[in-house]
Structures are given as structure tokens and as C-alpha cells.
């Protein structure tokens, strides 16, 4: 039962004004986000849950007030020290729940948010959790959103509270280990591709608009297509659909010098037996560049499958994060003041940011306790856009349905349309929903 465990890495305590203030280090990946984040590069992601009834704002606020102090990974504020950023226990009231009136994944101004690095909004029957990536990755976000939803439902339905009590659920981990460090076994060579990829360009949605397109797909149907027709995984199929769509739409502009490269984040927890709620992922890339004039979709599926499978194995994944950790552990680098580190990190990020055409992340199938299932209809997720990547994809699943979400700043929806057209041609029945900015 994870919720009763002490974190593997304990927070440090500072004695100030007759009380202890807990503080904690950022994980290896998190060190990047405070340096590059801003209004135009928010590094914020959203995970949403759709319930069977409209949201009661006051009950959702009560639920957030109850849950936030119980989950140490969210009850934090960000501080900057001499050499590194660090977390400090927040202790203020939870941020205010607000009805959604803006686009998703906007920058989180901690100073306007009781110093918290996440926000909670709602719209009709949907609860949105938006998280600054410095706190945690998608798995940590799912943990918090589930507990918030459970608490909300217990406040709304007395029979749930009477039967389940008011504690965190048994599967919720409070572990705050930096699993990058604990699994680090020595330095590794640089495995990153930093050559520029083909970048999608176009006319932007007016007034800094942010387009959202959801495609709902039946899981048994897509599994049948993937296994029976293409001998690939769902993830490989979805990435291949994007590559094929981009290839068909921009055929004359893709070359060996500017390939289509899709960044695919990989959750490392299953590979290294981790239950941390900090960030613990790396990114691999599926690459396609034309060596002949024409490619069929079947050929691109095969190339995508080979590319991803050659990289998604424990040894290669360990090489990726070991290279990252070795840079952090370098004695010379550790002694460099924070303001100089920030300059260096920004230069490295700028050089590598344009190495991918897009990012497609799969946060997996989200399971909830059976007692809450009748009240929960669907989960979805969205990614903020980043330098060079103004069209991204996110996959979230619940029960028998995948929600495949595109986020974009482009008015042109040609690539999402081609993706779903390919899926439809394979016999999949897809329901499309948008936030209306394309009309």
C-alpha cells in the first residue's frame, strides 16, 4: 500500500522562525523546465476527467483544499538557489478553482496562484488539471487528478464517503525518489539527434488561439487493426499515421537533411521498477526520410515499428538518462552559479528544440477504483506547444476508448484530417470533437 510508505528520498528540513520548512531537489529532467518556461513556451500539460454530471464548483474547491496538503509532490513552490532551483513546501491555501474561460495549457504564474505550480479548472462536467512539468510527468498528474476526483465524488455522494472513508486510495504512491539518480550506473555517450527536422509551418489561429481536436476510437477495434493488419502496437500505428499524413501533405519538402522526426516520450517506471511521483521519462524519436519517390502506408508502419523497437529497450533507455545525469553530476558543472547554468541550458535547448517535427505522447490506459467507475465517463490529455512544434498529439485511454488529442496553433488541420482519414480507411469508427476555433 503505497500511501503509507515513507518517500525513498526524504525531503530536507531548514529550521526557520521556530518551524521546519521542508525542501527537495528537482529531478534530473525537471532542471530544464524553469529555465526555458514562459508565456510562449509554457511547459504545461493538461489531464482532464469527464464526469456523468456537471461540476459543483464549491465541492471541487473543498476537494482540492483537502487533497493538496496530502500529496507532497503538489504542495510545493519553486525557489532558485545559488547553484540550482529547488522545491520548498508551500503550505498556503490550495489555488482557487475557476471555471474555464481560456485556452488550455497556458503559462502558470505562480505569483497569482498562491505559489502553486498547477491549476484546476472545470467546464460543465469536466475537471481539468494543468501541471507545470517541473513538478511531475503525466503519471504523477494522473495520480493527483484521480485523488482529486475521488475526493470530489465522496463529497458529492454520501454513500461513497460512508463506504470508502476519506483516505488516499491504496494504489496512490507518495514516493519522491529521483529515479534518474537511483538508477544511474555511470556516464554514457551522447545519444541525442540534434540535426534539424522538417518543421510544419502555416497560418496561425488569430489572437494566439489554441486549437484542440479530440478523436475517440474504440480500443478493441484499433487493436484488431494493429495486430491483424500491420503487426504493430497501437502506439506504433498512431505514430505511423502521423508520419504518413505529414509525408503525403508535404511530400516535396521532406528530405534526408530535413526528415520527419516524431518525439515519443517513454515512461521509465516499468523498466526500472519505480513508483516515483517525480518526472521519470526519456524521449526517443521515430525518424523517416525518403530514399525513394513513393511510400505506402504499410511501408511507413514497418519503418516506424523498426525505429521505435530498436530504441525502446532497457539498455538504450538507460543510456539516454545516464547521459543526462552524467552532465548534472559533473563536478565542474555543479559548481557553476545558476545564472550561468541557465545561459548554457538555453543554448543547448535552442540547438536541440528543432530536432523533432512533433511530439506524440501516450499516457496509457487510466484505471480507476471500481466504486467510482459509474461516475466517470472519460479521460483526455493535452500538451502545450513548443519551439518548432506547433502541432502535437496526446493519447489517453479509459475502459474501451482511446482519446487521441491534437493541440495546434495552426488554422490548417490537414494533418489531423489525414491521420483520422487513414484510420477510417482501416475500418475504424472515429468520433471527432473540437474546441471550435477552426470554424
JSON list of N, CA and C in Angstrom, two decimals, residues 33-34 36-44 103-110 112 119 130 132:
[
{"chain": "A", "resi": 33, "resn": "UNK", "atom": "N", "xyz": [13.03, 22.74, -17.08]},
{"chain": "A", "resi": 33, "resn": "UNK", "atom": "CA", "xyz": [11.78, 23.48, -17.30]},
{"chain": "A", "resi": 33, "resn": "UNK", "atom": "C", "xyz": [11.75, 24.90, -16.75]},
{"chain": "A", "resi": 34, "resn": "UNK", "atom": "N", "xyz": [12.28, 25.20, -15.55]},
{"chain": "A", "resi": 34, "resn": "UNK", "atom": "CA", "xyz": [12.23, 26.58, -15.09]},
{"chain": "A", "resi": 34, "resn": "UNK", "atom": "C", "xyz": [13.07, 27.53, -15.95]},
{"chain": "A", "resi": 36, "resn": "UNK", "atom": "N", "xyz": [13.54, 27.41, -19.33]},
{"chain": "A", "resi": 36, "resn": "UNK", "atom": "CA", "xyz": [13.00, 27.72, -20.66]},
{"chain": "A", "resi": 36, "resn": "UNK", "atom": "C", "xyz": [11.55, 28.16, -20.64]},
{"chain": "A", "resi": 37, "resn": "UNK", "atom": "N", "xyz": [10.86, 28.03, -19.50]},
{"chain": "A", "resi": 37, "resn": "UNK", "atom": "CA", "xyz": [9.41, 28.29, -19.46]},
{"chain": "A", "resi": 37, "resn": "UNK", "atom": "C", "xyz": [9.09, 29.77, -19.52]},
{"chain": "A", "resi": 38, "resn": "UNK", "atom": "N", "xyz": [7.97, 30.08, -20.17]},
{"chain": "A", "resi": 38, "resn": "UNK", "atom": "CA", "xyz": [7.48, 31.45, -20.26]},
{"chain": "A", "resi": 38, "resn": "UNK", "atom": "C", "xyz": [6.14, 31.45, -20.96]},
{"chain": "A", "resi": 39, "resn": "UNK", "atom": "N", "xyz": [5.65, 32.63, -21.30]},
{"chain": "A", "resi": 39, "resn": "UNK", "atom": "CA", "xyz": [4.33, 32.75, -21.93]},
{"chain": "A", "resi": 39, "resn": "UNK", "atom": "C", "xyz": [4.23, 31.97, -23.24]},
{"chain": "A", "resi": 40, "resn": "UNK", "atom": "N", "xyz": [5.30, 31.95, -24.01]},
{"chain": "A", "resi": 40, "resn": "UNK", "atom": "CA", "xyz": [5.26, 31.29, -25.32]},
{"chain": "A", "resi": 40, "resn": "UNK", "atom": "C", "xyz": [5.80, 29.86, -25.30]},
{"chain": "A", "resi": 41, "resn": "UNK", "atom": "N", "xyz": [6.29, 29.43, -24.18]},
{"chain": "A", "resi": 41, "resn": "UNK", "atom": "CA", "xyz": [6.83, 28.08, -24.05]},
{"chain": "A", "resi": 41, "resn": "UNK", "atom": "C", "xyz": [6.49, 27.62, -22.63]},
{"chain": "A", "resi": 42, "resn": "UNK", "atom": "N", "xyz": [5.25, 27.23, -22.43]},
{"chain": "A", "resi": 42, "resn": "UNK", "atom": "CA", "xyz": [4.71, 27.11, -21.07]},
{"chain": "A", "resi": 42, "resn": "UNK", "atom": "C", "xyz": [5.13, 25.85, -20.34]},
{"chain": "A", "resi": 43, "resn": "UNK", "atom": "N", "xyz": [5.49, 24.79, -21.10]},
{"chain": "A", "resi": 43, "resn": "UNK", "atom": "CA", "xyz": [5.83, 23.51, -20.48]},
{"chain": "A", "resi": 43, "resn": "UNK", "atom": "C", "xyz": [4.75, 23.05, -19.50]},
{"chain": "A", "resi": 44, "resn": "UNK", "atom": "N", "xyz": [3.52, 23.25, -19.91]},
{"chain": "A", "resi": 44, "resn": "UNK", "atom": "CA", "xyz": [2.36, 22.86, -19.10]},
{"chain": "A", "resi": 44, "resn": "UNK", "atom": "C", "xyz": [1.58, 21.78, -19.86]},
{"chain": "A", "resi": 103, "resn": "UNK", "atom": "N", "xyz": [-7.85, 29.26, -23.20]},
{"chain": "A", "resi": 103, "resn": "UNK", "atom": "CA", "xyz": [-7.33, 28.08, -23.88]},
{"chain": "A", "resi": 103, "resn": "UNK", "atom": "C", "xyz": [-6.55, 27.20, -22.90]},
{"chain": "A", "resi": 104, "resn": "UNK", "atom": "N", "xyz": [-6.41, 25.91, -23.20]},
{"chain": "A", "resi": 104, "resn": "UNK", "atom": "CA", "xyz": [-5.64, 25.01, -22.33]},
{"chain": "A", "resi": 104, "resn": "UNK", "atom": "C", "xyz": [-4.15, 25.32, -22.32]},
{"chain": "A", "resi": 105, "resn": "UNK", "atom": "N", "xyz": [-3.49, 24.84, -21.29]},
{"chain": "A", "resi": 105, "resn": "UNK", "atom": "CA", "xyz": [-2.02, 24.76, -21.23]},
{"chain": "A", "resi": 105, "resn": "UNK", "atom": "C", "xyz": [-1.33, 26.13, -21.25]},
{"chain": "A", "resi": 106, "resn": "UNK", "atom": "N", "xyz": [-2.00, 27.14, -20.74]},
{"chain": "A", "resi": 106, "resn": "UNK", "atom": "CA", "xyz": [-1.37, 28.45, -20.63]},
{"chain": "A", "resi": 106, "resn": "UNK", "atom": "C", "xyz": [-0.32, 28.44, -19.51]},
{"chain": "A", "resi": 107, "resn": "UNK", "atom": "N", "xyz": [0.56, 29.43, -19.56]},
{"chain": "A", "resi": 107, "resn": "UNK", "atom": "CA", "xyz": [1.62, 29.53, -18.56]},
{"chain": "A", "resi": 107, "resn": "UNK", "atom": "C", "xyz": [1.01, 29.72, -17.17]},
{"chain": "A", "resi": 108, "resn": "UNK", "atom": "N", "xyz": [1.58, 29.05, -16.18]},
{"chain": "A", "resi": 108, "resn": "UNK", "atom": "CA", "xyz": [1.10, 29.16, -14.81]},
{"chain": "A", "resi": 108, "resn": "UNK", "atom": "C", "xyz": [1.94, 30.19, -14.07]},
{"chain": "A", "resi": 109, "resn": "UNK", "atom": "N", "xyz": [1.34, 31.31, -13.74]},
{"chain": "A", "resi": 109, "resn": "UNK", "atom": "CA", "xyz": [2.02, 32.34, -12.96]},
{"chain": "A", "resi": 109, "resn": "UNK", "atom": "C", "xyz": [1.88, 31.98, -11.48]},
{"chain": "A", "resi": 110, "resn": "UNK", "atom": "N", "xyz": [2.92, 31.45, -10.92]},
{"chain": "A", "resi": 110, "resn": "UNK", "atom": "CA", "xyz": [2.85, 31.01, -9.52]},
{"chain": "A", "resi": 110, "resn": "UNK", "atom": "C", "xyz": [2.48, 32.15, -8.59]},
{"chain": "A", "resi": 112, "resn": "UNK", "atom": "N", "xyz": [0.45, 34.45, -8.96]},
{"chain": "A", "resi": 112, "resn": "UNK", "atom": "CA", "xyz": [-1.00, 34.70, -8.97]},
{"chain": "A", "resi": 112, "resn": "UNK", "atom": "C", "xyz": [-1.78, 33.46, -8.58]},
{"chain": "A", "resi": 119, "resn": "UNK", "atom": "N", "xyz": [-2.86, 24.22, -11.78]},
{"chain": "A", "resi": 119, "resn": "UNK", "atom": "CA", "xyz": [-4.16, 24.86, -11.68]},
{"chain": "A", "resi": 119, "resn": "UNK", "atom": "C", "xyz": [-5.26, 23.84, -11.91]},
{"chain": "A", "resi": 130, "resn": "UNK", "atom": "N", "xyz": [-4.05, 21.19, -14.82]},
{"chain": "A", "resi": 130, "resn": "UNK", "atom": "CA", "xyz": [-2.93, 21.63, -15.63]},
{"chain": "A", "resi": 130, "resn": "UNK", "atom": "C", "xyz": [-1.70, 21.74, -14.74]},
{"chain": "A", "resi": 132, "resn": "UNK", "atom": "N", "xyz": [2.60, 22.35, -14.39]},
{"chain": "A", "resi": 132, "resn": "UNK", "atom": "CA", "xyz": [3.92, 22.76, -14.87]},
{"chain": "A", "resi": 132, "resn": "UNK", "atom": "C", "xyz": [4.82, 21.54, -14.76]}
]
